[in-house]
XYZ file of C-alpha atoms in Angstrom:
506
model
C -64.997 75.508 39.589
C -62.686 72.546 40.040
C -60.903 71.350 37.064
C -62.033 67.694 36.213
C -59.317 65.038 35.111
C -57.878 65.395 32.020
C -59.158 63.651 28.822
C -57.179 61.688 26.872
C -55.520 63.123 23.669
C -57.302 61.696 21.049
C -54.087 61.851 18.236
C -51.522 59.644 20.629
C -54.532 56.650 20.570
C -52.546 53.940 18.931
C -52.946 53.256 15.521
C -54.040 49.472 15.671
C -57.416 51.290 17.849
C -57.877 53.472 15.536
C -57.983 50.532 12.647
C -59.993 48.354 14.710
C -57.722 45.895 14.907
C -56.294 44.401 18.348
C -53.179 45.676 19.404
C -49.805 43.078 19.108
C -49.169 41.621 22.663
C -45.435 42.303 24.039
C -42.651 40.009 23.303
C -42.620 37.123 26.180
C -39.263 37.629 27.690
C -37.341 38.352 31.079
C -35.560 41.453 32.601
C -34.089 43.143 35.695
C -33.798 46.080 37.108
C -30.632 45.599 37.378
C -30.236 44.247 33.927
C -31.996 47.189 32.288
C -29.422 49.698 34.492
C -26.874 48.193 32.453
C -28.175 48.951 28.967
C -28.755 45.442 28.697
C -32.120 44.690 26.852
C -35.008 41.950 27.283
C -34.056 38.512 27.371
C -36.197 36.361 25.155
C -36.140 33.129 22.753
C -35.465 33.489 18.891
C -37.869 33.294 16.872
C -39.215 29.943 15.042
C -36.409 29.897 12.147
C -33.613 30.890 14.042
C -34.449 27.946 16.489
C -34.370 25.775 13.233
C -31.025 27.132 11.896
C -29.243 26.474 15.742
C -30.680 23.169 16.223
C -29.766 21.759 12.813
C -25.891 23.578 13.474
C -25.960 22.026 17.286
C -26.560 18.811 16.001
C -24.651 18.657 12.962
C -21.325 19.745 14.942
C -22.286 18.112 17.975
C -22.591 14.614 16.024
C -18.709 15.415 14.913
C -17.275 16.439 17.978
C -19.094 13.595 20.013
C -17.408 11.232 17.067
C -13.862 12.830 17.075
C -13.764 12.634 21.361
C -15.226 8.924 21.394
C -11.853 8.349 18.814
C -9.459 9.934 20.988
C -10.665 8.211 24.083
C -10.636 4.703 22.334
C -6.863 5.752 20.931
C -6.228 6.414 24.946
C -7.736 2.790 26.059
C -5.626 0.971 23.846
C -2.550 3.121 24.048
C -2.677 2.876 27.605
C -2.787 -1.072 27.392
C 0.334 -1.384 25.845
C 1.656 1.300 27.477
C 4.119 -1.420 29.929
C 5.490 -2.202 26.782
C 7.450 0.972 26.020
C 8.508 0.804 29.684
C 10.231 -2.100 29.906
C 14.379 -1.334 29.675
C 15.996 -2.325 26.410
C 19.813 -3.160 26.808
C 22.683 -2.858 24.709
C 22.251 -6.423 23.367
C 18.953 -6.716 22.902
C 17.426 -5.660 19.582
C 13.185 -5.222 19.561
C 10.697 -6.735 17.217
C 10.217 -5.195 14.193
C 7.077 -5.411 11.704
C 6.556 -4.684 8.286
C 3.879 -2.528 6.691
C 2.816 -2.396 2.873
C 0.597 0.719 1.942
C -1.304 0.733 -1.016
C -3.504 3.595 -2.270
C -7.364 2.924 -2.535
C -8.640 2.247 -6.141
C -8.378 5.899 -7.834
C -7.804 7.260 -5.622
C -4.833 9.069 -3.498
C -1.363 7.338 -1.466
C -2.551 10.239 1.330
C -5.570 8.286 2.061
C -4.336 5.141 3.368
C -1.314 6.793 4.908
C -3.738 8.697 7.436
C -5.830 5.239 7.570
C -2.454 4.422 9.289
C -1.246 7.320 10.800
C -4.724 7.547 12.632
C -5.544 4.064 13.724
C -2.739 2.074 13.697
C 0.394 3.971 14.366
C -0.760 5.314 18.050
C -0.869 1.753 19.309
C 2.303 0.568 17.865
C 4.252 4.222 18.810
C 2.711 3.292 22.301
C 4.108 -0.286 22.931
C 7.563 0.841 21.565
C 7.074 -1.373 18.466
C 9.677 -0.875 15.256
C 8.248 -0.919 12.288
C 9.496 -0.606 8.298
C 7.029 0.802 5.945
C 6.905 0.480 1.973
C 4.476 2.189 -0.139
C 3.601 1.932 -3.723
C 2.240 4.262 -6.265
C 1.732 1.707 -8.958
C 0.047 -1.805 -9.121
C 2.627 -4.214 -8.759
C 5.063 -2.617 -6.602
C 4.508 -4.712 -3.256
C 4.110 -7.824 -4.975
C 7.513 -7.066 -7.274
C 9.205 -6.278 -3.961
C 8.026 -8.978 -1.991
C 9.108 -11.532 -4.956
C 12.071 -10.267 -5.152
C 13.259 -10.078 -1.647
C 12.053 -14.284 -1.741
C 13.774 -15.111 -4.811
C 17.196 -12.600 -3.600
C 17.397 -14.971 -0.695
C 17.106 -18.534 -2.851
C 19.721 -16.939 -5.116
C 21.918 -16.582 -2.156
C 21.177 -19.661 -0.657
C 22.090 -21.490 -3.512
C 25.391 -19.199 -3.945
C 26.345 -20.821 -0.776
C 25.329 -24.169 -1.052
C 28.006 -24.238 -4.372
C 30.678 -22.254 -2.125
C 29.884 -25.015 0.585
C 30.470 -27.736 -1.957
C 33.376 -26.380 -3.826
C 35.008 -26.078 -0.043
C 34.530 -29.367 0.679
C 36.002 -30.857 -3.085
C 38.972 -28.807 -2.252
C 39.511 -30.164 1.261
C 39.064 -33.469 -0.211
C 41.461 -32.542 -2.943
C 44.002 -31.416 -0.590
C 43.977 -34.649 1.650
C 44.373 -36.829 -1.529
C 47.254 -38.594 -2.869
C 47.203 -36.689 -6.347
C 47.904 -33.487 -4.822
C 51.071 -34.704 -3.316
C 52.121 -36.307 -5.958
C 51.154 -34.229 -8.737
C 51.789 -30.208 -6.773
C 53.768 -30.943 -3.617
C 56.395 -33.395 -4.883
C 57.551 -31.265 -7.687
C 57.161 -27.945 -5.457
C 59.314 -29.532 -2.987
C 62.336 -31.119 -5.726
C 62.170 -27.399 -7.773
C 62.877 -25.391 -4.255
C 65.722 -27.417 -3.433
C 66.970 -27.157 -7.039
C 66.570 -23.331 -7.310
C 65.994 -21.078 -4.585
C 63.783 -18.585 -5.891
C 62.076 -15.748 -3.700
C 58.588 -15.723 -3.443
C 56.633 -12.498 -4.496
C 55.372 -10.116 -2.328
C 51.585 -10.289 -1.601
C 49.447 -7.761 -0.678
C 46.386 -7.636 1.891
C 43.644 -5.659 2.553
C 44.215 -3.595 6.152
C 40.608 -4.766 6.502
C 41.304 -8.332 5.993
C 44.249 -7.800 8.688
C 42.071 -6.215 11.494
C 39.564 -3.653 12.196
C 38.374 -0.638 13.197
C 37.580 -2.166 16.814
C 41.362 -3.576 16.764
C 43.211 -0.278 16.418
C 41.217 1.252 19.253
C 41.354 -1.641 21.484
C 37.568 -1.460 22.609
C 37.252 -5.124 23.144
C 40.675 -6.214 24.231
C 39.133 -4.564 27.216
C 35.345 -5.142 26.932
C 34.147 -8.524 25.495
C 32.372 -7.947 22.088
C 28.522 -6.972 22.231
C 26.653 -10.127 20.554
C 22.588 -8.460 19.472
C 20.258 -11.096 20.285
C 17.129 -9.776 18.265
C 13.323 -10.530 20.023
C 12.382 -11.893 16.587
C 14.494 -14.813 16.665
C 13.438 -15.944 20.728
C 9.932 -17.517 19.306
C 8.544 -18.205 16.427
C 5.272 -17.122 16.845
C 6.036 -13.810 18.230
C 8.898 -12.910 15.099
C 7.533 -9.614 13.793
C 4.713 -9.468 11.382
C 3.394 -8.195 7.887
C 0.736 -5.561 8.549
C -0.945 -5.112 4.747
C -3.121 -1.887 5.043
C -6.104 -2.347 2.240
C -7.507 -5.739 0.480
C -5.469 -4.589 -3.209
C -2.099 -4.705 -0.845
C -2.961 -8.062 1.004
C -3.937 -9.674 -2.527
C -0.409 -8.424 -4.074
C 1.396 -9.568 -0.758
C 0.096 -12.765 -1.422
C 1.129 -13.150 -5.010
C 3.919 -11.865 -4.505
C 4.715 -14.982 -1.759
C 3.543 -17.366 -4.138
C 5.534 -16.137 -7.031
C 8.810 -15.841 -4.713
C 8.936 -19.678 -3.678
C 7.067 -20.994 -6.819
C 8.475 -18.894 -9.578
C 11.896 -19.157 -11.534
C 14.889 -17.511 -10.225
C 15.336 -15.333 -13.618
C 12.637 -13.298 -15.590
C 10.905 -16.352 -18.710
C 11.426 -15.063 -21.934
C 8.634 -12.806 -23.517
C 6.382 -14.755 -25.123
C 6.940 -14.833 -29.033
C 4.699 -12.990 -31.279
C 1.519 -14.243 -32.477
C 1.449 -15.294 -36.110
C -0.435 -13.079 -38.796
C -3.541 -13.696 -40.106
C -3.390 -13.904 -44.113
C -6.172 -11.343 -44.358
C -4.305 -9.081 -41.701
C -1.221 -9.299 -44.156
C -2.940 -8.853 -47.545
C -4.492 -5.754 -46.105
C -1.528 -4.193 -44.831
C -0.295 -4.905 -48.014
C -2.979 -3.346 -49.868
C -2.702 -0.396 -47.561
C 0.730 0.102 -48.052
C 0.506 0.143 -51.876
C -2.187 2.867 -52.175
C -0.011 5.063 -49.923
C 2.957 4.313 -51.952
C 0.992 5.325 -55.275
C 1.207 9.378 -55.848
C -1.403 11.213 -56.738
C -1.278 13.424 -59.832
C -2.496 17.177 -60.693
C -3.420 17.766 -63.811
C -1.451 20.856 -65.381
C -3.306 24.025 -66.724
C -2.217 23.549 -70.269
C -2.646 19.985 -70.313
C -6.059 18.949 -71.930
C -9.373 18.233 -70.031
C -9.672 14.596 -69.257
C -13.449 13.140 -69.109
C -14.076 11.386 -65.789
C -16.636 9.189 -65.388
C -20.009 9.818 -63.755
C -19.713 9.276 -59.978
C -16.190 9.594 -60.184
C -14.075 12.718 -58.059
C -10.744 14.183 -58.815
C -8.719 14.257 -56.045
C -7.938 18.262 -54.974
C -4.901 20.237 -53.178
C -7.148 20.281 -50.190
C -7.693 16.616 -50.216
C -4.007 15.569 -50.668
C -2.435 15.914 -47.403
C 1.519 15.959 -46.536
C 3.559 13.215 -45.073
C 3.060 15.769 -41.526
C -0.370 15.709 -41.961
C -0.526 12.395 -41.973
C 1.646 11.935 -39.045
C -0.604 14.423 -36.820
C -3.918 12.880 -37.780
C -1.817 9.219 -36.830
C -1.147 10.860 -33.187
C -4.475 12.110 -32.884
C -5.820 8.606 -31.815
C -3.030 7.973 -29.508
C -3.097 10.827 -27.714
C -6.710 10.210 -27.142
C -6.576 6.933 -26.294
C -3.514 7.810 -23.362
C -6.086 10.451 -22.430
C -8.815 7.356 -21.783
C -6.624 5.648 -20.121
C -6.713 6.396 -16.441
C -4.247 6.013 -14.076
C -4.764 2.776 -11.423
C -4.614 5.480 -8.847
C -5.039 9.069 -8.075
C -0.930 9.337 -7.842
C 0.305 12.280 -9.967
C 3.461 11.203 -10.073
C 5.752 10.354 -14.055
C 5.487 7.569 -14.454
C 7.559 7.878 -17.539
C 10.682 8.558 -15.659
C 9.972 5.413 -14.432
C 10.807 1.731 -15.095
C 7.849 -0.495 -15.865
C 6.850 -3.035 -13.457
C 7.896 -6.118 -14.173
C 4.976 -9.094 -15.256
C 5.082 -11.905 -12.829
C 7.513 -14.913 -13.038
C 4.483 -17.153 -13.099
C 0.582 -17.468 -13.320
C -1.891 -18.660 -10.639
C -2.440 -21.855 -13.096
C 0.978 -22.964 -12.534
C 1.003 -22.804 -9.329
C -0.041 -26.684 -9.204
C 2.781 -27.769 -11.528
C 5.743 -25.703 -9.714
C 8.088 -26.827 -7.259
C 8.125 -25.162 -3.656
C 11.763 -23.096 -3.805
C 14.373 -26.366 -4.100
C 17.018 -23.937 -2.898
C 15.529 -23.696 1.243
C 15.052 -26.486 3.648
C 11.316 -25.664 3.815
C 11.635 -28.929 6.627
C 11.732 -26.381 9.187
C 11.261 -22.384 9.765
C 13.270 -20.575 6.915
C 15.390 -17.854 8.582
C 17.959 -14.879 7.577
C 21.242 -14.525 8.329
C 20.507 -12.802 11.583
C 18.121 -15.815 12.991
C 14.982 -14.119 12.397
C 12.559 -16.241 10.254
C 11.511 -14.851 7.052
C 8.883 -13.072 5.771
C 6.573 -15.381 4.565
C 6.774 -17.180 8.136
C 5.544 -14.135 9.922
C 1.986 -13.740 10.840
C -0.167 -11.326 8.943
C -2.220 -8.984 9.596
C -5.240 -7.201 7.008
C -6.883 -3.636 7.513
C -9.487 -2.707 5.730
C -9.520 0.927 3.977
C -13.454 2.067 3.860
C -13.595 4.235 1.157
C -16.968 5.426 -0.848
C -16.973 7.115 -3.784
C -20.511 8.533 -6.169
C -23.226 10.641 -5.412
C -25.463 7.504 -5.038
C -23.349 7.193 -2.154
C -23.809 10.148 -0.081
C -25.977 9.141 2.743
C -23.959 6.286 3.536
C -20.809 8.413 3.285
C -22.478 10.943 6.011
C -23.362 8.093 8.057
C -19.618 6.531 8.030
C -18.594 10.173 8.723
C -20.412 9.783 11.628
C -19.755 6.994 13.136
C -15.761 6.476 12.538
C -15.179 5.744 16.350
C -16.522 2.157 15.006
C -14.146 1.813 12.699
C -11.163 3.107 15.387
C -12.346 0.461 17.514
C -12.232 -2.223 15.175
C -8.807 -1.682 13.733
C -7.277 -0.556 17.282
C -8.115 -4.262 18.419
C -6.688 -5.759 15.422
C -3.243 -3.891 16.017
C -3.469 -4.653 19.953
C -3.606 -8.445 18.335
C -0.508 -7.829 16.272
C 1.567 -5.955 19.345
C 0.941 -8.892 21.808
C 1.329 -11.765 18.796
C -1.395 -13.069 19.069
C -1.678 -15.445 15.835
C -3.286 -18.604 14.940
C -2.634 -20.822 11.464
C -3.355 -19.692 8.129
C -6.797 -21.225 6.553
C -7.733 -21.166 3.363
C -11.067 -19.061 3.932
C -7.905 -16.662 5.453
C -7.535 -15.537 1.228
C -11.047 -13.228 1.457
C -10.157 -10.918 4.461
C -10.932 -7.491 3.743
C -12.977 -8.491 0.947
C -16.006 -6.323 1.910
C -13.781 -3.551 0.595
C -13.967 -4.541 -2.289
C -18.256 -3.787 -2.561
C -16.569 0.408 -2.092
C -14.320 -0.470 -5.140
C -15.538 1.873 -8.219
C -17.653 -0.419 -10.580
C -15.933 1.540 -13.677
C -12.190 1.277 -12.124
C -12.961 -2.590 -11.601
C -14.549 -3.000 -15.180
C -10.854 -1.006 -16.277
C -9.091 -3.227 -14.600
C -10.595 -6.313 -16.166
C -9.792 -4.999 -19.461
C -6.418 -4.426 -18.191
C -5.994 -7.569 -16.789
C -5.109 -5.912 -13.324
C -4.210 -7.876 -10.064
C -6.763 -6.008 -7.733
C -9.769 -7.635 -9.824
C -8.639 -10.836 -10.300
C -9.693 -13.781 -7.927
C -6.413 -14.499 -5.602
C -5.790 -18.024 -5.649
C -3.568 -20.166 -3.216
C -1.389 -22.808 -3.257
C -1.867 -25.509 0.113
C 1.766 -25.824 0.328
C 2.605 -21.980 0.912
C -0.579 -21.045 3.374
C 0.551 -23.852 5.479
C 3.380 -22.018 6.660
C 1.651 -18.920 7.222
C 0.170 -17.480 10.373
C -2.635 -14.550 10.633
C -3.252 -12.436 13.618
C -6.416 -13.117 15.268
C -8.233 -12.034 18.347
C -7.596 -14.603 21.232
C -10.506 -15.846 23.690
C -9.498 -13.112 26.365
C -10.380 -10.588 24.142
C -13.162 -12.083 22.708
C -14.515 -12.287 26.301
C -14.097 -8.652 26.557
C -11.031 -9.021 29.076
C -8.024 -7.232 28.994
C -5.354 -9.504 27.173
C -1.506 -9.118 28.972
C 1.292 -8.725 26.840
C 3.383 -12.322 25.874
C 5.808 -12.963 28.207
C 9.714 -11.707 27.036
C 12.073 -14.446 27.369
């Protein structure tokens, strides 16, 4: 008999058949031969949550990287627009235009911020056109507009020195051309040397009074001397610039202007103290006495004294000493320094340092005051090396976006986000302030940047009211000072979307 096929073990039937339910298709996927001779396995999808998890990653660092290459490419544009400026050949008496940048931190928050504000946006364009540049920074409120005040009011002071120097000069020229000097010095100077001949003393002079450095060597007995002709003094609308990064350091730049050429020279008096009230005094009085008055124990042997009803004896607990006192005094003020937050996130001592001086005059006096009597404010006010001043450069305002709250997370994501706006907005601005581009100060010109101020913390601003703090008052103006001023501003090329050329050099 032939042997029929074989049946089927009955124990290796799967055990989904045996159940009765179907059996779980195979894993869609793809393979090779060749694939699978290499120990490598099917090639399939993930699975449904995995998907989830690399889509959400893909897109979350995608949306960062796209942002961070769209920066560096519109950093590249504009660097590369300037980029004839750094070429063109500086020589050795020719000195370039320099600006002038005031940093201010955001409101409490960090110096570190608005120095990479800076160091981001606005530093690649200026390093790229070969532009100088003098920063100042601040770590307290009323730094930049102490420094800018001071630097106004240094250079009336001086002015004035000279206009007396000039005077006396000329009083002595006219004194030595009139008739009372010869009779009254030269007459008898001349009748006493004939009389006695007496030898004059020996007089001394400085070696630098006699000749210089350049003299002993002999540099320009050979070579003419080098006279620097600076780039700031060619035009006046091209003479550097004020770059004020933040609305708080535009507002204090401001005052500080206003206080320069409408302030006094020297610091007013402080302001004598407010009479008492006679209630204030009485109590103080009153309090004073009943500290003064001691408070006595009675002694074991001495006999029981009836007190009234609702009346207590003071006890040994209750009576505290003079150090007591004095702790539970410094209680409050430590507390109260503890409430008192810092203007900004700066963890710097400010006890090591000096206080910052109040201003030399108020925004309500601006009105009454007269417009610095010591310069010829007839024409452009400039240094002693031809360059005009500060406060007749053109300015220039960044703002410094800065959220802070939960509340105001999903904005804060979407700003994250979406910072190659921002780079593109404050890359033009700086192109405007490399090629000079200016126009005149107007008096809607006080609220740039003031969108900033909607990111300003609503509890730092109501601290600052209390404190009476610059950043929270309303800046206020004075016609005759924002008529000299200038403020960069985009020109019509630009507008137009055209590439603007650099100003020509003279």
């Amino acid at each position: 008999m032939s042997e029929g096929p074989e049946k089927p073990d009955q124990s290796t039937k799967p055990k989904a058949e045996a159940s009765g339910k179907p059996a779980t298709p195979p894993k869609k996927g793809w393979s090779n031969p060749a694939l699978r001779a290499m120990g490598i396995p099917r090639i399939s999808l993930p699975s449904r949550n995995w998907m989830i998890f690399w889509t959400a990653l893909a897109g979350i660092t995608g949306g960062i990287a796209y942002d961070k290459y769209q920066q560096k490419q519109i950093r590249k544009k504009y660097m590369q627009q300037v980029e004839q400026m750094s070429q063109e050949i500086y020589t050795a008496d020719r000195v370039p235009r320099r600006l002038t940048v005031f940093i201010a931190p955001p409101p409490n928050d960090f110096l570190q911020e608005s120095l990479k504000h800076f160091r981001r946006y606005v530093k690649p364009v200026l390093n790229a056109a070969a532009i100088d540049f003098t920063v100042f920074t601040e770590e307290r409120q009323g730094d930049i507009r102490t420094e800018v005040a001071g630097k106004i009011r240094q250079l009336r002071k001086e002015r004035l020195e000279a206009k007396r120097i000039e005077e006396e000069r000329l009083k002595q020229e006219a004194y030595d051309k009139s008739w009372k000097k010869f009779f009254t010095e030269s007459v008898p100077k001349t009748v006493k040397g004939l009389v006695s001949k007496e030898e004059e003393p020996e007089v001394f002079v400085s070696r630098q009074d006699l000749y210089s450095s350049t003299d002993l060597l002999g540099l320009y007995k050979v070579i003419e001397p080098i006279k620097c002709e600076r780039d700031d003094s060619k035009d006046v609308v091209l003479a550097g610039g004020v770059l004020c990064i933040g609305r708080g350091t535009y507002k204090e730049y401001l005052t500080g202007v206003h206080e320069g050429l409408l302030g006094p020279l020297d610091a007013p008096p402080p302001p004598p103290p407010e009479p008492k009230q006679l209630d204030e005094v009485l109590g103080e009085n009153k309090e004073k006495s009943e500290s003064e008055t001691p408070l006595a124990v009675p002694a074991a042997d001495s006999p029981a004294v009836e007190k009234p009803e609702g009346a207590s004896v003071p006890t040994l607990d209750s009576v505290t000493s003079p150090e007591g006192d004095a702790t539970k005094t410094d209680k409050p003020e430590e507390k109260s320094e503890a409430d008192d937050i810092d203007d900004f996130g700066s963890n710097i001592e400010k006890s090591k340092l000096p206080p910052v001086p109040k201003p030399y005059i108020s925004p309500s006096e601006y009105a009454q005051a007269s417009l610095a009597p010591e310069l010829n404010m007839d024409e452009i006010v400039r240094n002693d090396k031809n360059v005009p001043v500060l406060f007749e450069q053109p300015i220039g305002v960044f703002t410094v976006p800065k959220l802070s709250g939960v509340l105001n997370i999903p904005t804060k994501i979407y700003r994250y986000y979406t910072k190659r706006y921002l780079a593109e907005d404050v890359a033009q601005q700086t192109l405007e302030a490399v090629y000079g581009h200016s126009r005149p100060y107007d008096k809607m010109d006080r609220f740039l940047a003031a969108e900033e101020e909607l990111d300003w913390p609503k509890k730092w601003i109501e601290r600052g009211k209390k404190k009476n703090s610059e950043w929270v008052q309303e800046l206020e103006v004075d016609p005759r000072v924002i008529q000299r001023m200038r403020v960069f501003s985009k020109s019509e090329k630009n507008e137009g979307g055209e590439q603007s050329d650099a100003p020509n050099k003279q």
